[in-house]
Amino acid sequence: MKSFRSNDGTGWTVSVQLPSHSSAIVLFGHPTGNSRFDRYAIHNSHAPQANDPRSRLDGESVLSALNDRELARLFRRSVPVETTREPYVVS
């Protein structure tokens, strides 16, 4: 796990989930531990193995390759894991 500090001073824990051959989900965990505030973003790999669908990215190597600038870019584009909106019901 890595840590990331956003512009408002909040310290987030960063982990990589569900790596595929060309992308992985980067999860920003809120410091309160409440998953309602967690955020996620998709990281697309440009490594040569991204073109081989039989290979799989390693989550730890993806996480170690993310620098502060890349984490800031992913955080700006991240979306909440959970929203409190009511489900859309067609009546």
N, CA, C and O of each residue as an XYZ file, in Angstrom:
364
protein
N       0.825     -1.182      0.000
C       0.000      0.000      0.000
C       0.868      1.242      0.000
O       1.948      1.274      0.589
N       0.375      2.246     -0.664
C       1.016      3.557     -0.697
C       0.097      4.556     -0.037
O      -1.078      4.276      0.201
N       0.635      5.717      0.255
C      -0.207      6.788      0.783
C      -0.158      7.965     -0.189
O       0.816      8.160     -0.917
N      -1.233      8.736     -0.175
C      -1.363      9.899     -1.044
C      -2.081     10.990     -0.272
O      -3.075     10.729      0.406
N      -1.577     12.217     -0.374
C      -2.214     13.358      0.292
C      -2.844     14.240     -0.776
O      -2.164     14.722     -1.682
N      -4.160     14.446     -0.659
C      -4.883     15.277     -1.632
C      -4.678     16.755     -1.310
O      -4.072     17.104     -0.297
N      -5.190     17.613     -2.182
C      -5.008     19.059     -2.018
C      -5.617     19.594     -0.734
O      -5.127     20.581     -0.185
N      -6.684     18.956     -0.243
C      -7.315     19.430      0.987
C      -6.628     18.899      2.242
O      -7.085     19.178      3.350
N      -5.537     18.138      2.093
C      -4.777     17.640      3.230
C      -5.186     16.263      3.709
O      -4.604     15.756      4.668
N      -6.157     15.646      3.082
C      -6.603     14.315      3.480
C      -5.586     13.285      3.030
O      -5.160     13.292      1.875
N      -5.194     12.399      3.932
C      -4.261     11.329      3.608
C      -5.015     10.078      3.200
O      -5.789      9.547      3.996
N      -4.816      9.598      1.997
C      -5.506      8.430      1.453
C      -4.549      7.253      1.367
O      -3.357      7.445      1.123
N      -5.047      6.046      1.561
C      -4.253      4.860      1.289
C      -4.563      4.419     -0.136
O      -5.715      4.466     -0.565
N      -3.556      3.997     -0.857
C      -3.699      3.636     -2.265
C      -3.393      2.153     -2.425
O      -2.370      1.663     -1.947
N      -4.285      1.449     -3.100
C      -4.056      0.038     -3.415
C      -4.510     -0.225     -4.841
O      -5.272      0.552     -5.416
N      -4.035     -1.324     -5.401
C      -4.385     -1.707     -6.766
C      -5.244     -2.960     -6.697
O      -4.881     -3.935     -6.040
N      -6.384     -2.931     -7.378
C      -7.337     -4.041     -7.375
C      -7.570     -4.521     -8.804
O      -7.448     -3.739     -9.746
N      -7.894     -5.764     -8.968
C      -8.322     -6.363    -10.234
C      -7.437     -6.018    -11.434
O      -7.930     -5.473    -12.421
N      -6.139     -6.325    -11.367
C      -5.309     -6.051    -12.537
C      -5.663     -6.993    -13.690
O      -5.883     -8.187    -13.485
N      -5.713     -6.447    -14.886
C      -5.950     -7.258    -16.082
C      -4.688     -7.199    -16.939
O      -3.617     -6.869    -16.428
N      -4.790     -7.506    -18.212
C      -3.602     -7.459    -19.057
C      -3.219     -6.033    -19.438
O      -2.069     -5.788    -19.800
N      -4.161     -5.083    -19.366
C      -3.846     -3.720    -19.794
C      -4.289     -2.635    -18.822
O      -3.962     -1.467    -19.032
N      -5.012     -2.975    -17.777
C      -5.485     -1.949    -16.851
C      -5.646     -2.519    -15.445
O      -5.591     -3.731    -15.236
N      -5.846     -1.621    -14.495
C      -6.082     -2.007    -13.108
C      -6.882     -0.906    -12.429
O      -6.842      0.253    -12.840
N      -7.603     -1.280    -11.392
C      -8.356     -0.306    -10.607
C      -7.462      0.187     -9.474
O      -6.909     -0.607     -8.714
N      -7.327      1.504     -9.372
C      -6.571      2.115     -8.282
C      -7.590      2.614     -7.271
O      -8.410      3.479     -7.578
N      -7.532      2.062     -6.063
C      -8.495      2.385     -5.012
C      -7.858      3.341     -4.015
O      -6.787      3.069     -3.474
N      -8.530      4.463     -3.779
C      -8.107      5.444     -2.781
C      -8.982      5.244     -1.545
O     -10.173      5.553     -1.569
N      -8.398      4.734     -0.478
C      -9.142      4.472      0.756
C      -9.143      5.681      1.669
O      -8.089      6.248      1.957
N     -10.323      6.078      2.126
C     -10.463      7.235      3.015
C      -9.889      6.898      4.390
O     -10.014      5.761      4.845
N      -9.262      7.869      5.056
C      -8.621      7.579      6.344
C      -9.577      7.184      7.465
O      -9.138      6.583      8.446
N     -10.857      7.495      7.358
C     -11.788      7.107      8.414
C     -12.077      5.612      8.382
O     -12.603      5.058      9.347
N     -11.736      4.960      7.277
C     -12.029      3.534      7.159
C     -13.440      3.263      6.681
O     -13.819      2.106      6.500
N     -14.223      4.306      6.474
C     -15.586      4.160      5.995
C     -15.547      4.047      4.474
O     -15.166      4.999      3.793
N     -15.935      2.900      3.939
C     -15.838      2.674      2.497
C     -16.771      3.572      1.698
O     -16.643      3.671      0.477
N     -17.702      4.222      2.369
C     -18.612      5.132      1.682
C     -17.872      6.315      1.063
O     -18.352      6.913      0.100
N     -16.704      6.655      1.611
C     -15.933      7.795      1.125
C     -14.795      7.388      0.194
O     -14.101      8.257     -0.333
N     -14.588      6.100     -0.021
C     -13.510      5.631     -0.891
C     -13.760      6.058     -2.332
O     -14.899      6.279     -2.744
N     -12.678      6.169     -3.083
C     -12.751      6.574     -4.488
C     -11.937      5.597     -5.314
O     -11.045      4.931     -4.787
N     -12.235      5.504     -6.611
C     -11.443      4.643     -7.478
C     -11.240      5.290     -8.836
O     -12.004      6.161     -9.252
N     -10.193      4.844     -9.516
C      -9.877      5.301    -10.873
C      -9.283      4.119    -11.630
O      -8.769      3.178    -11.026
N      -9.356      4.174    -12.939
C      -8.806      3.129    -13.788
C      -7.436      3.581    -14.302
O      -7.298      4.663    -14.873
N      -6.438      2.740    -14.090
C      -5.097      2.999    -14.612
C      -4.879      2.120    -15.839
O      -4.959      0.895    -15.752
N      -4.609      2.739    -16.969
C      -4.321      2.006    -18.206
C      -2.818      1.919    -18.381
O      -2.119      2.932    -18.357
N      -2.323      0.698    -18.560
C      -0.900      0.471    -18.718
C      -0.489      0.639    -20.175
O      -1.229      0.282    -21.092
N       0.709      1.191    -20.369
C       1.262      1.338    -21.708
C       2.492      0.450    -21.880
O       3.284      0.650    -22.801
N       2.648     -0.524    -20.995
C       3.771     -1.454    -21.073
C       3.591     -2.385    -22.277
O       2.469     -2.567    -22.750
N       4.668     -2.969    -22.772
C       4.565     -3.871    -23.932
C       3.639     -5.066    -23.682
O       3.004     -5.557    -24.615
N       3.557     -5.536    -22.444
C       2.702     -6.687    -22.150
C       1.220     -6.347    -22.203
O       0.383     -7.249    -22.173
N       0.878     -5.062    -22.281
C      -0.534     -4.666    -22.358
C      -1.172     -5.114    -23.661
O      -2.398     -5.179    -23.758
N      -0.367     -5.419    -24.655
C      -0.898     -5.880    -25.935
C      -1.102     -7.390    -25.977
O      -1.646     -7.908    -26.953
N      -0.680     -8.098    -24.946
C      -0.815     -9.553    -24.897
C      -1.940     -9.916    -23.932
O      -1.759     -9.795    -22.720
N      -3.100    -10.357    -24.431
C      -4.226    -10.649    -23.545
C      -4.011    -11.873    -22.660
O      -4.801    -12.112    -21.746
N      -2.960    -12.652    -22.911
C      -2.684    -13.815    -22.069
C      -1.898    -13.449    -20.827
O      -1.834    -14.235    -19.883
N      -1.296    -12.261    -20.811
C      -0.517    -11.838    -19.649
C      -1.414    -11.108    -18.653
O      -2.561    -10.778    -18.957
N      -0.886    -10.866    -17.483
C      -1.629    -10.154    -16.458
C      -0.675     -9.224    -15.736
O       0.445     -9.611    -15.400
N      -1.121     -7.989    -15.497
C      -0.311     -7.041    -14.739
C      -0.197     -7.500    -13.294
O      -1.114     -8.123    -12.759
N       0.918     -7.195    -12.674
C       1.107     -7.477    -11.257
C       0.710     -6.233    -10.466
O       1.206     -5.138    -10.731
N      -0.177     -6.404     -9.506
C      -0.688     -5.265     -8.740
C       0.401     -4.509     -8.006
O       0.381     -3.279     -7.958
N       1.358     -5.239     -7.429
C       2.435     -4.579     -6.688
C       3.342     -3.770     -7.614
O       3.785     -2.680     -7.252
N       3.619     -4.300     -8.808
C       4.482     -3.556     -9.727
C       3.758     -2.326    -10.280
O       4.386     -1.295    -10.519
N       2.451     -2.426    -10.484
C       1.680     -1.253    -10.916
C       1.721     -0.188     -9.835
O       1.924      0.991    -10.126
N       1.529     -0.600     -8.592
C       1.524      0.351     -7.478
C       2.891      1.011     -7.315
O       2.969      2.217     -7.080
N       3.954      0.242     -7.435
C       5.290      0.821     -7.266
C       5.651      1.750     -8.429
O       6.462      2.661     -8.264
N       5.051      1.524     -9.603
C       5.344      2.380    -10.757
C       4.594      3.709    -10.716
O       4.944      4.630    -11.453
N       3.575      3.826     -9.873
C       2.802      5.064     -9.791
C       3.549      6.097     -8.949
O       3.768      5.885     -7.757
N       3.936      7.203     -9.559
C       4.596      8.268     -8.809
C       3.540      9.259     -8.300
O       2.348      9.100     -8.561
N       3.993     10.269     -7.580
C       3.054     11.239     -6.991
C       2.260     11.990     -8.053
O       1.075     12.266     -7.866
N       2.902     12.317     -9.156
C       2.202     13.047    -10.224
C       1.094     12.197    -10.841
O      -0.005     12.688    -11.096
N       1.391     10.919    -11.078
C       0.393     10.013    -11.649
C      -0.744      9.764    -10.654
O      -1.907      9.687    -11.050
N      -0.417      9.638     -9.374
C      -1.462      9.467     -8.358
C      -2.363     10.689     -8.285
O      -3.578     10.553     -8.139
N      -1.787     11.878     -8.385
C      -2.588     13.104     -8.360
C      -3.525     13.150     -9.569
O      -4.684     13.546     -9.446
N      -3.020     12.743    -10.739
C      -3.859     12.725    -11.945
C      -4.992     11.723    -11.797
O      -6.135     12.016    -12.149
N      -4.679     10.543    -11.277
C      -5.723      9.534    -11.081
C      -6.747      9.993    -10.040
O      -7.944      9.754    -10.202
N      -6.282     10.652     -8.975
C      -7.214     11.116     -7.945
C      -8.161     12.178     -8.496
O      -9.346     12.181     -8.164
N      -7.653     13.076     -9.331
C      -8.515     14.108     -9.929
C      -9.605     13.481    -10.790
O     -10.704     14.025    -10.896
N      -9.309     12.349    -11.397
C     -10.279     11.683    -12.275
C     -11.060     10.577    -11.566
O     -11.852      9.876    -12.197
N     -10.847     10.420    -10.286
C     -11.504      9.331     -9.555
C     -12.973      9.638     -9.293
O     -13.403     10.791     -9.328
N     -13.726      8.584     -9.033
C     -15.153      8.692     -8.731
C     -15.431      7.926     -7.439
O     -14.679      7.018     -7.085
N     -16.502      8.283     -6.733
C     -16.824      7.571     -5.487
C     -17.158      6.100     -5.745
O     -17.751      5.751     -6.766
N     -16.769      5.261     -4.808
C     -17.108      3.846     -4.894
C     -18.603      3.665     -4.651
O     -19.259      2.855     -5.307
N     -19.120      4.417     -3.715
C     -20.535      4.301     -3.366
C     -21.179      5.679     -3.415
O     -20.599      6.668     -2.966
N     -22.372      5.728     -3.961
C     -23.122      6.980     -3.945
C     -24.398      6.758     -3.138
O     -24.841      5.623     -2.957
N     -24.969      7.830     -2.666
C     -26.180      7.718     -1.848
C     -27.436      7.997     -2.647
O     -28.513      8.193     -2.084
N     -27.293      8.014     -3.971
C     -28.479      8.259     -4.800
C     -29.414      7.065     -4.762
O     -28.991      5.914     -4.666
N     -30.678      7.372     -4.841
C     -31.687      6.316     -4.906
C     -31.623      5.638     -6.274
O     -31.309      6.293     -7.268
N     -31.912      4.354     -6.340
C     -31.917      3.691     -7.632
C     -33.013      4.246     -8.537
O     -34.090      4.616     -8.071
N     -32.731      4.298     -9.811
C     -33.694      4.800    -10.774
C     -34.780      3.760    -10.978
O     -34.485      2.617    -11.328
N     -36.019      4.136    -10.765
C     -37.149      3.227    -10.893
C     -38.080      3.755    -11.983
O     -38.537      4.897    -11.929
N     -38.346      2.926    -12.945
C     -39.273      3.297    -14.004
C     -40.679      2.952    -13.531
O     -40.944      1.816    -13.138
N     -41.576      3.924    -13.566
C     -42.940      3.652    -13.104
C     -43.935      3.703    -14.224
O     -45.127      3.496    -14.001
